[in-house]
Amino acid sequence: MCRNILLFLMVATAQIAIGQSKYPANAIPDSLLKNAFLVIREYDLKFEVLDNGKAIETEHYVMTLLNEKAAEMGSPKFYYSEFEDIENIEASVYDGDGKLVRNLKKKDIEDGKPLMEGVYDIRYKELNLPSRSYPYTIDYTVVKKYKGLMFYPGFQPQLSPSVSVENASFELIMATGMEARFKEMKVPSGCKVGPMRWEFKNIPAFRPEPFTPENEINLAEIITAPNQFSFFGIEGDMQTWESYGAYLEKLNSPQRTISNELNAKLQAMVADCSDVYCKIQKVYEYLQTNTRYFYVGYGIGGWQPAAASKVDKYKYGDCKGLSNYTTSMLNAVGVPARYTVIRAGDDEQLSQFPDFPNAHFNHAIVCIPMEKDTFWLECTSQTQSCGFMGDFTDNRPALVVTPTGGQLLKTPKYDEKVNTILRETVVNLQSNGSANLNSKDVYAGISQGLMAELEAYPDEIRKKALYKFLNINDFEIKSLDIVRKRDRIPSVQQNIELSLPSYAAITGKRLFVPLSPLTAKVELPTQQSNRQSPVQAHSRGTTEEDHLTIVVPNGYEVESLLDEVNLETAFGSYALSAKLEGNNLVVHRKLILNSAVQPKESYPAYIAFLKSVAKSDKAKLVLKQTERP
């Protein structure tokens, strides 16, 4: 009898202990562990719209951190501002067995402000949760209240390819009589389970295939937007790009007045200009010389630019204020400039859609539409070339704000004809294999970005960067000069002299001479037999061309010249040739990669092309000693 009671108590105690275990890591299916550093156990986002200016958002998130690659996810941040309040935060931490470590306490919540120069009301609450050895699990719920609804949320159940998902859901609840819009991207069929509700289950992590176009990486996403909205008491309509642009024009137009003094200065500045391009250049130079970037995001100032008169007085502004200031000055001298909003960033080229008006922009620039040209200005940089966008805002839709509303236009695309590297190199080779190299290298378009940054740094930092990036085993930089040319398509010329102690390998009476001393090494990915994604050789397109002259040392001759290489493919082309001109060996190399997206079946052909390029780049010319030098 006693033994039966004891057994009953032991079983009951075990059942209670099991019942207390929550989200044990060993319950995660093996299919969700592969390729993952984080597993989302539960992700539920509910956005309830109360009226056109108020909403409540509830986010419940449970994530298991598998290893140190997920460490930064262990201290989640939640941002708030004047129009976005955090009503409540609850959180708990569980160990790998699913046992509770502790619940969140007030002292675990740090209130902070982003580290950027400016005045703004954006703050964040960061959870400092105690971590244990991996794996461990964080479970939190955050409730936010919105007072101003220009933005409805987007939902991406899988944050990155290295994250897997057990369960996720998103629901948008609209007040009676109100309507919203949504757009699905790469959402599997069957996930939409209600008018405005989606559920996702068992999404595995994966490794993106090499050379996959950014927009082809399969991460599901849903974006939503209002039809009518109210932001800081100002009513707006977002059903069309034209109507949303009209709202922005309503915010901006009162901010464009400039003083009589500035107007007179501008008129004198452009008095000798014979065309519109001259006026644009003069105003842009004035902007860069007389202002600096300083973020202003307080209240509606997060979207309404500072008055042009204030920017002129204080000589600073953020992207909104500086762009509005530039627009105002250009309009004053007869140039029809337009304030423009855009989604900026390295991977944001496909973030806006002609068929889905929404407010998810993060930057402001200036557009100047003309009869035969469209001119674009980045107003936050004191060094940017006039009319050049760079990779921060190139090749993507932008909303141009006009007096009659918004118009979606595309910024310039910089391709392999623009993004170029041209080198003219002379190598004075010695009989002991050492060499002195002099090269004049011109980088243009997107390709000049790194060199343009280095131009502003002292010589020590420039050299340190080149020691890291040059594809040479042993060298010393003897001299370095960088000259930046700020044309509409900017370029940077680098003049460099290198000492190469062991440029050519010596074997007996022969010197083995490299033909591509300054080119980057071609990386060869593992070839896949079951390719699933389309293929893109380069995200924008690039051209690299080398003219190399090797001065053959006395007492040596070329044993044999290389066969000429000419490759033409759908991805681009490659050419390599060498010839003798007197006592000089002249080598020409040219590699062009385009941005065309090719079908997945073409992947083996692209790998074969890369292998041929890599093989040719490794080739060496052989010089044979004919007499002692």
PDB file of N, CA and C in Angstrom, residues 145-224:
ATOM      1  N   LYS A 145       1.074  51.206 -28.408  1.00  0.00           N
ATOM      2  CA  LYS A 145      -0.099  51.999 -28.773  1.00  0.00           C
ATOM      3  C   LYS A 145       0.345  53.120 -29.704  1.00  0.00           C
ATOM      4  N   TYR A 146      -0.310  53.234 -30.853  1.00  0.00           N
ATOM      5  CA  TYR A 146       0.061  54.213 -31.876  1.00  0.00           C
ATOM      6  C   TYR A 146      -0.905  55.395 -31.871  1.00  0.00           C
ATOM      7  N   LYS A 147      -0.332  56.573 -31.982  1.00  0.00           N
ATOM      8  CA  LYS A 147      -1.114  57.811 -32.099  1.00  0.00           C
ATOM      9  C   LYS A 147      -0.645  58.522 -33.360  1.00  0.00           C
ATOM     10  N   GLY A 148      -1.150  58.101 -34.487  1.00  0.00           N
ATOM     11  CA  GLY A 148      -0.697  58.574 -35.788  1.00  0.00           C
ATOM     12  C   GLY A 148      -0.379  57.369 -36.642  1.00  0.00           C
ATOM     13  N   LEU A 149      -1.077  57.212 -37.771  1.00  0.00           N
ATOM     14  CA  LEU A 149      -1.022  55.947 -38.500  1.00  0.00           C
ATOM     15  C   LEU A 149      -0.651  56.118 -39.967  1.00  0.00           C
ATOM     16  N   MET A 150       0.476  56.732 -40.245  1.00  0.00           N
ATOM     17  CA  MET A 150       0.946  56.735 -41.620  1.00  0.00           C
ATOM     18  C   MET A 150       1.453  55.345 -42.014  1.00  0.00           C
ATOM     19  N   PHE A 151       1.952  54.595 -41.021  1.00  0.00           N
ATOM     20  CA  PHE A 151       2.521  53.272 -41.290  1.00  0.00           C
ATOM     21  C   PHE A 151       1.633  52.173 -40.738  1.00  0.00           C
ATOM     22  N   TYR A 152       1.390  51.148 -41.550  1.00  0.00           N
ATOM     23  CA  TYR A 152       0.890  49.879 -41.070  1.00  0.00           C
ATOM     24  C   TYR A 152       2.072  48.914 -41.123  1.00  0.00           C
ATOM     25  N   PRO A 153       2.054  47.850 -40.319  1.00  0.00           N
ATOM     26  CA  PRO A 153       3.249  47.007 -40.224  1.00  0.00           C
ATOM     27  C   PRO A 153       3.449  46.096 -41.432  1.00  0.00           C
ATOM     28  N   GLY A 154       4.690  45.694 -41.604  1.00  0.00           N
ATOM     29  CA  GLY A 154       5.010  44.592 -42.499  1.00  0.00           C
ATOM     30  C   GLY A 154       5.284  43.366 -41.651  1.00  0.00           C
ATOM     31  N   PHE A 155       5.245  42.203 -42.263  1.00  0.00           N
ATOM     32  CA  PHE A 155       5.460  40.966 -41.515  1.00  0.00           C
ATOM     33  C   PHE A 155       6.349  40.043 -42.320  1.00  0.00           C
ATOM     34  N   GLN A 156       7.449  39.636 -41.705  1.00  0.00           N
ATOM     35  CA  GLN A 156       8.383  38.703 -42.315  1.00  0.00           C
ATOM     36  C   GLN A 156       8.633  37.590 -41.303  1.00  0.00           C
ATOM     37  N   PRO A 157       7.980  36.438 -41.457  1.00  0.00           N
ATOM     38  CA  PRO A 157       8.102  35.387 -40.440  1.00  0.00           C
ATOM     39  C   PRO A 157       9.534  34.878 -40.283  1.00  0.00           C
ATOM     40  N   GLN A 158      10.266  34.795 -41.380  1.00  0.00           N
ATOM     41  CA  GLN A 158      11.641  34.307 -41.372  1.00  0.00           C
ATOM     42  C   GLN A 158      12.571  35.502 -41.533  1.00  0.00           C
ATOM     43  N   LEU A 159      13.297  35.863 -40.473  1.00  0.00           N
ATOM     44  CA  LEU A 159      14.078  37.086 -40.482  1.00  0.00           C
ATOM     45  C   LEU A 159      15.242  37.035 -41.460  1.00  0.00           C
ATOM     46  N   SER A 160      15.834  35.857 -41.638  1.00  0.00           N
ATOM     47  CA  SER A 160      16.965  35.693 -42.542  1.00  0.00           C
ATOM     48  C   SER A 160      17.047  34.232 -42.930  1.00  0.00           C
ATOM     49  N   PRO A 161      17.847  33.890 -43.945  1.00  0.00           N
ATOM     50  CA  PRO A 161      17.970  32.477 -44.321  1.00  0.00           C
ATOM     51  C   PRO A 161      18.497  31.592 -43.207  1.00  0.00           C
ATOM     52  N   SER A 162      19.222  32.165 -42.228  1.00  0.00           N
ATOM     53  CA  SER A 162      19.803  31.369 -41.144  1.00  0.00           C
ATOM     54  C   SER A 162      18.851  31.202 -39.961  1.00  0.00           C
ATOM     55  N   VAL A 163      17.599  31.576 -40.132  1.00  0.00           N
ATOM     56  CA  VAL A 163      16.585  31.461 -39.080  1.00  0.00           C
ATOM     57  C   VAL A 163      15.484  30.514 -39.567  1.00  0.00           C
ATOM     58  N   SER A 164      15.094  29.583 -38.731  1.00  0.00           N
ATOM     59  CA  SER A 164      13.962  28.711 -39.070  1.00  0.00           C
ATOM     60  C   SER A 164      12.765  29.054 -38.192  1.00  0.00           C
ATOM     61  N   VAL A 165      11.586  28.619 -38.610  1.00  0.00           N
ATOM     62  CA  VAL A 165      10.338  29.026 -37.958  1.00  0.00           C
ATOM     63  C   VAL A 165       9.459  27.808 -37.709  1.00  0.00           C
ATOM     64  N   GLU A 166       9.028  27.648 -36.463  1.00  0.00           N
ATOM     65  CA  GLU A 166       8.045  26.599 -36.150  1.00  0.00           C
ATOM     66  C   GLU A 166       6.631  27.099 -36.419  1.00  0.00           C
ATOM     67  N   ASN A 167       6.266  28.228 -35.787  1.00  0.00           N
ATOM     68  CA  ASN A 167       4.925  28.777 -35.944  1.00  0.00           C
ATOM     69  C   ASN A 167       4.994  30.296 -35.990  1.00  0.00           C
ATOM     70  N   ALA A 168       4.237  30.885 -36.898  1.00  0.00           N
ATOM     71  CA  ALA A 168       4.157  32.342 -36.977  1.00  0.00           C
ATOM     72  C   ALA A 168       2.789  32.721 -37.519  1.00  0.00           C
ATOM     73  N   SER A 169       2.298  33.873 -37.042  1.00  0.00           N
ATOM     74  CA  SER A 169       1.004  34.345 -37.543  1.00  0.00           C
ATOM     75  C   SER A 169       0.985  35.867 -37.548  1.00  0.00           C
ATOM     76  N   PHE A 170       0.194  36.403 -38.454  1.00  0.00           N
ATOM     77  CA  PHE A 170       0.030  37.852 -38.573  1.00  0.00           C
ATOM     78  C   PHE A 170      -1.442  38.141 -38.826  1.00  0.00           C
ATOM     79  N   GLU A 171      -1.970  39.119 -38.070  1.00  0.00           N
ATOM     80  CA  GLU A 171      -3.381  39.472 -38.247  1.00  0.00           C
ATOM     81  C   GLU A 171      -3.531  40.986 -38.196  1.00  0.00           C
ATOM     82  N   LEU A 172      -4.240  41.516 -39.169  1.00  0.00           N
ATOM     83  CA  LEU A 172      -4.582  42.938 -39.221  1.00  0.00           C
ATOM     84  C   LEU A 172      -6.087  43.051 -39.009  1.00  0.00           C
ATOM     85  N   ILE A 173      -6.465  43.759 -37.945  1.00  0.00           N
ATOM     86  CA  ILE A 173      -7.877  43.903 -37.587  1.00  0.00           C
ATOM     87  C   ILE A 173      -8.269  45.359 -37.795  1.00  0.00           C
ATOM     88  N   MET A 174      -9.257  45.591 -38.645  1.00  0.00           N
ATOM     89  CA  MET A 174      -9.662  46.952 -38.976  1.00  0.00           C
ATOM     90  C   MET A 174     -10.950  47.333 -38.245  1.00  0.00           C
ATOM     91  N   ALA A 175     -11.016  48.596 -37.852  1.00  0.00           N
ATOM     92  CA  ALA A 175     -12.243  49.112 -37.245  1.00  0.00           C
ATOM     93  C   ALA A 175     -13.377  49.063 -38.258  1.00  0.00           C
ATOM     94  N   THR A 176     -14.604  49.015 -37.768  1.00  0.00           N
ATOM     95  CA  THR A 176     -15.772  48.950 -38.646  1.00  0.00           C
ATOM     96  C   THR A 176     -15.788  50.126 -39.625  1.00  0.00           C
ATOM     97  N   GLY A 177     -15.962  49.789 -40.893  1.00  0.00           N
ATOM     98  CA  GLY A 177     -16.038  50.819 -41.926  1.00  0.00           C
ATOM     99  C   GLY A 177     -14.696  51.221 -42.508  1.00  0.00           C
ATOM    100  N   MET A 178     -13.594  50.706 -41.953  1.00  0.00           N
ATOM    101  CA  MET A 178     -12.263  51.048 -42.459  1.00  0.00           C
ATOM    102  C   MET A 178     -11.704  49.907 -43.316  1.00  0.00           C
ATOM    103  N   GLU A 179     -10.892  50.270 -44.293  1.00  0.00           N
ATOM    104  CA  GLU A 179     -10.289  49.294 -45.191  1.00  0.00           C
ATOM    105  C   GLU A 179      -8.775  49.478 -45.232  1.00  0.00           C
ATOM    106  N   ALA A 180      -8.082  48.376 -45.489  1.00  0.00           N
ATOM    107  CA  ALA A 180      -6.626  48.415 -45.641  1.00  0.00           C
ATOM    108  C   ALA A 180      -6.250  47.575 -46.855  1.00  0.00           C
ATOM    109  N   ARG A 181      -5.005  47.740 -47.288  1.00  0.00           N
ATOM    110  CA  ARG A 181      -4.495  46.983 -48.430  1.00  0.00           C
ATOM    111  C   ARG A 181      -3.299  46.135 -47.979  1.00  0.00           C
ATOM    112  N   PHE A 182      -3.047  45.064 -48.717  1.00  0.00           N
ATOM    113  CA  PHE A 182      -1.877  44.248 -48.419  1.00  0.00           C
ATOM    114  C   PHE A 182      -1.255  43.757 -49.722  1.00  0.00           C
ATOM    115  N   LYS A 183       0.018  43.412 -49.635  1.00  0.00           N
ATOM    116  CA  LYS A 183       0.730  42.829 -50.763  1.00  0.00           C
ATOM    117  C   LYS A 183       1.561  41.669 -50.249  1.00  0.00           C
ATOM    118  N   GLU A 184       1.413  40.515 -50.881  1.00  0.00           N
ATOM    119  CA  GLU A 184       2.162  39.324 -50.507  1.00  0.00           C
ATOM    120  C   GLU A 184       3.365  39.154 -51.435  1.00  0.00           C
ATOM    121  N   MET A 185       4.487  38.757 -50.846  1.00  0.00           N
ATOM    122  CA  MET A 185       5.683  38.444 -51.627  1.00  0.00           C
ATOM    123  C   MET A 185       6.244  37.113 -51.162  1.00  0.00           C
ATOM    124  N   LYS A 186       6.272  36.156 -52.059  1.00  0.00           N
ATOM    125  CA  LYS A 186       6.801  34.815 -51.805  1.00  0.00           C
ATOM    126  C   LYS A 186       6.092  34.110 -50.652  1.00  0.00           C
ATOM    127  N   VAL A 187       4.810  34.398 -50.490  1.00  0.00           N
ATOM    128  CA  VAL A 187       4.003  33.737 -49.463  1.00  0.00           C
ATOM    129  C   VAL A 187       3.453  32.440 -50.047  1.00  0.00           C
ATOM    130  N   PRO A 188       3.751  31.283 -49.449  1.00  0.00           N
ATOM    131  CA  PRO A 188       3.254  30.011 -49.985  1.00  0.00           C
ATOM    132  C   PRO A 188       1.727  29.959 -49.978  1.00  0.00           C
ATOM    133  N   SER A 189       1.196  29.229 -50.911  1.00  0.00           N
ATOM    134  CA  SER A 189      -0.260  29.078 -50.972  1.00  0.00           C
ATOM    135  C   SER A 189      -0.748  28.371 -49.710  1.00  0.00           C
ATOM    136  N   GLY A 190      -1.920  28.772 -49.256  1.00  0.00           N
ATOM    137  CA  GLY A 190      -2.521  28.165 -48.077  1.00  0.00           C
ATOM    138  C   GLY A 190      -2.201  28.868 -46.777  1.00  0.00           C
ATOM    139  N   CYS A 191      -1.272  29.851 -46.810  1.00  0.00           N
ATOM    140  CA  CYS A 191      -0.908  30.559 -45.577  1.00  0.00           C
ATOM    141  C   CYS A 191      -1.934  31.621 -45.201  1.00  0.00           C
ATOM    142  N   LYS A 192      -2.658  32.132 -46.172  1.00  0.00           N
ATOM    143  CA  LYS A 192      -3.675  33.136 -45.880  1.00  0.00           C
ATOM    144  C   LYS A 192      -4.934  32.401 -45.442  1.00  0.00           C
ATOM    145  N   VAL A 193      -5.291  32.559 -44.157  1.00  0.00           N
ATOM    146  CA  VAL A 193      -6.378  31.776 -43.571  1.00  0.00           C
ATOM    147  C   VAL A 193      -7.582  32.627 -43.211  1.00  0.00           C
ATOM    148  N   GLY A 194      -7.543  33.902 -43.509  1.00  0.00           N
ATOM    149  CA  GLY A 194      -8.655  34.802 -43.234  1.00  0.00           C
ATOM    150  C   GLY A 194      -8.519  36.046 -44.086  1.00  0.00           C
ATOM    151  N   PRO A 195      -9.492  36.953 -44.005  1.00  0.00           N
ATOM    152  CA  PRO A 195      -9.431  38.174 -44.817  1.00  0.00           C
ATOM    153  C   PRO A 195      -8.137  38.953 -44.614  1.00  0.00           C
ATOM    154  N   MET A 196      -7.659  38.983 -43.366  1.00  0.00           N
ATOM    155  CA  MET A 196      -6.419  39.686 -43.055  1.00  0.00           C
ATOM    156  C   MET A 196      -5.620  38.899 -42.015  1.00  0.00           C
ATOM    157  N   ARG A 197      -5.539  37.590 -42.200  1.00  0.00           N
ATOM    158  CA  ARG A 197      -4.787  36.749 -41.270  1.00  0.00           C
ATOM    159  C   ARG A 197      -3.979  35.717 -42.060  1.00  0.00           C
ATOM    160  N   TRP A 198      -2.724  35.535 -41.615  1.00  0.00           N
ATOM    161  CA  TRP A 198      -1.812  34.583 -42.248  1.00  0.00           C
ATOM    162  C   TRP A 198      -1.174  33.714 -41.172  1.00  0.00           C
ATOM    163  N   GLU A 199      -0.962  32.435 -41.486  1.00  0.00           N
ATOM    164  CA  GLU A 199      -0.293  31.521 -40.574  1.00  0.00           C
ATOM    165  C   GLU A 199       0.796  30.759 -41.326  1.00  0.00           C
ATOM    166  N   PHE A 200       1.963  30.612 -40.674  1.00  0.00           N
ATOM    167  CA  PHE A 200       3.108  29.925 -41.274  1.00  0.00           C
ATOM    168  C   PHE A 200       3.583  28.841 -40.313  1.00  0.00           C
ATOM    169  N   LYS A 201       3.993  27.699 -40.855  1.00  0.00           N
ATOM    170  CA  LYS A 201       4.471  26.594 -40.030  1.00  0.00           C
ATOM    171  C   LYS A 201       5.676  25.926 -40.686  1.00  0.00           C
ATOM    172  N   ASN A 202       6.637  25.569 -39.824  1.00  0.00           N
ATOM    173  CA  ASN A 202       7.771  24.725 -40.218  1.00  0.00           C
ATOM    174  C   ASN A 202       8.500  25.243 -41.470  1.00  0.00           C
ATOM    175  N   ILE A 203       9.060  26.443 -41.333  1.00  0.00           N
ATOM    176  CA  ILE A 203       9.875  27.020 -42.401  1.00  0.00           C
ATOM    177  C   ILE A 203      11.341  26.755 -42.068  1.00  0.00           C
ATOM    178  N   PRO A 204      12.048  25.945 -42.846  1.00  0.00           N
ATOM    179  CA  PRO A 204      13.437  25.616 -42.501  1.00  0.00           C
ATOM    180  C   PRO A 204      14.407  26.732 -42.888  1.00  0.00           C
ATOM    181  N   ALA A 205      15.501  26.826 -42.154  1.00  0.00           N
ATOM    182  CA  ALA A 205      16.594  27.704 -42.564  1.00  0.00           C
ATOM    183  C   ALA A 205      17.249  27.112 -43.818  1.00  0.00           C
ATOM    184  N   PHE A 206      17.966  27.949 -44.539  1.00  0.00           N
ATOM    185  CA  PHE A 206      18.605  27.468 -45.769  1.00  0.00           C
ATOM    186  C   PHE A 206      19.815  28.330 -46.097  1.00  0.00           C
ATOM    187  N   ARG A 207      20.654  27.824 -46.939  1.00  0.00           N
ATOM    188  CA  ARG A 207      21.795  28.580 -47.432  1.00  0.00           C
ATOM    189  C   ARG A 207      21.472  29.087 -48.836  1.00  0.00           C
ATOM    190  N   PRO A 208      21.417  30.392 -49.019  1.00  0.00           N
ATOM    191  CA  PRO A 208      21.118  30.905 -50.365  1.00  0.00           C
ATOM    192  C   PRO A 208      22.148  30.399 -51.370  1.00  0.00           C
ATOM    193  N   GLU A 209      21.684  30.042 -52.520  1.00  0.00           N
ATOM    194  CA  GLU A 209      22.590  29.582 -53.564  1.00  0.00           C
ATOM    195  C   GLU A 209      23.436  30.750 -54.057  1.00  0.00           C
ATOM    196  N   PRO A 210      24.713  30.507 -54.362  1.00  0.00           N
ATOM    197  CA  PRO A 210      25.566  31.605 -54.822  1.00  0.00           C
ATOM    198  C   PRO A 210      25.044  32.208 -56.117  1.00  0.00           C
ATOM    199  N   PHE A 211      25.260  33.514 -56.248  1.00  0.00           N
ATOM    200  CA  PHE A 211      24.867  34.268 -57.436  1.00  0.00           C
ATOM    201  C   PHE A 211      23.351  34.267 -57.644  1.00  0.00           C
ATOM    202  N   THR A 212      22.620  34.236 -56.528  1.00  0.00           N
ATOM    203  CA  THR A 212      21.166  34.360 -56.604  1.00  0.00           C
ATOM    204  C   THR A 212      20.795  35.840 -56.527  1.00  0.00           C
ATOM    205  N   PRO A 213      19.961  36.353 -57.444  1.00  0.00           N
ATOM    206  CA  PRO A 213      19.526  37.753 -57.353  1.00  0.00           C
ATOM    207  C   PRO A 213      18.845  38.018 -56.017  1.00  0.00           C
ATOM    208  N   GLU A 214      19.060  39.216 -55.489  1.00  0.00           N
ATOM    209  CA  GLU A 214      18.538  39.557 -54.164  1.00  0.00           C
ATOM    210  C   GLU A 214      17.034  39.316 -54.067  1.00  0.00           C
ATOM    211  N   ASN A 215      16.292  39.669 -55.107  1.00  0.00           N
ATOM    212  CA  ASN A 215      14.835  39.536 -55.042  1.00  0.00           C
ATOM    213  C   ASN A 215      14.355  38.098 -55.248  1.00  0.00           C
ATOM    214  N   GLU A 216      15.291  37.176 -55.470  1.00  0.00           N
ATOM    215  CA  GLU A 216      14.910  35.781 -55.657  1.00  0.00           C
ATOM    216  C   GLU A 216      15.162  34.937 -54.411  1.00  0.00           C
ATOM    217  N   ILE A 217      15.737  35.525 -53.359  1.00  0.00           N
ATOM    218  CA  ILE A 217      15.940  34.781 -52.118  1.00  0.00           C
ATOM    219  C   ILE A 217      14.576  34.624 -51.443  1.00  0.00           C
ATOM    220  N   ASN A 218      14.208  33.405 -51.178  1.00  0.00           N
ATOM    221  CA  ASN A 218      12.816  33.098 -50.832  1.00  0.00           C
ATOM    222  C   ASN A 218      12.486  33.338 -49.365  1.00  0.00           C
ATOM    223  N   LEU A 219      12.315  34.610 -49.018  1.00  0.00           N
ATOM    224  CA  LEU A 219      11.819  34.972 -47.693  1.00  0.00           C
ATOM    225  C   LEU A 219      10.426  35.566 -47.852  1.00  0.00           C
ATOM    226  N   ALA A 220       9.450  34.918 -47.252  1.00  0.00           N
ATOM    227  CA  ALA A 220       8.070  35.402 -47.360  1.00  0.00           C
ATOM    228  C   ALA A 220       7.925  36.743 -46.647  1.00  0.00           C
ATOM    229  N   GLU A 221       7.095  37.615 -47.208  1.00  0.00           N
ATOM    230  CA  GLU A 221       6.863  38.927 -46.592  1.00  0.00           C
ATOM    231  C   GLU A 221       5.476  39.421 -46.973  1.00  0.00           C
ATOM    232  N   ILE A 222       4.854  40.114 -46.032  1.00  0.00           N
ATOM    233  CA  ILE A 222       3.562  40.763 -46.259  1.00  0.00           C
ATOM    234  C   ILE A 222       3.713  42.220 -45.857  1.00  0.00           C
ATOM    235  N   ILE A 223       3.358  43.126 -46.731  1.00  0.00           N
ATOM    236  CA  ILE A 223       3.338  44.536 -46.347  1.00  0.00           C
ATOM    237  C   ILE A 223       1.893  45.036 -46.424  1.00  0.00           C
ATOM    238  N   THR A 224       1.565  45.949 -45.530  1.00  0.00           N
ATOM    239  CA  THR A 224       0.206  46.472 -45.449  1.00  0.00           C
ATOM    240  C   THR A 224       0.236  47.996 -45.458  1.00  0.00           C
TER     241      THR A 224
END
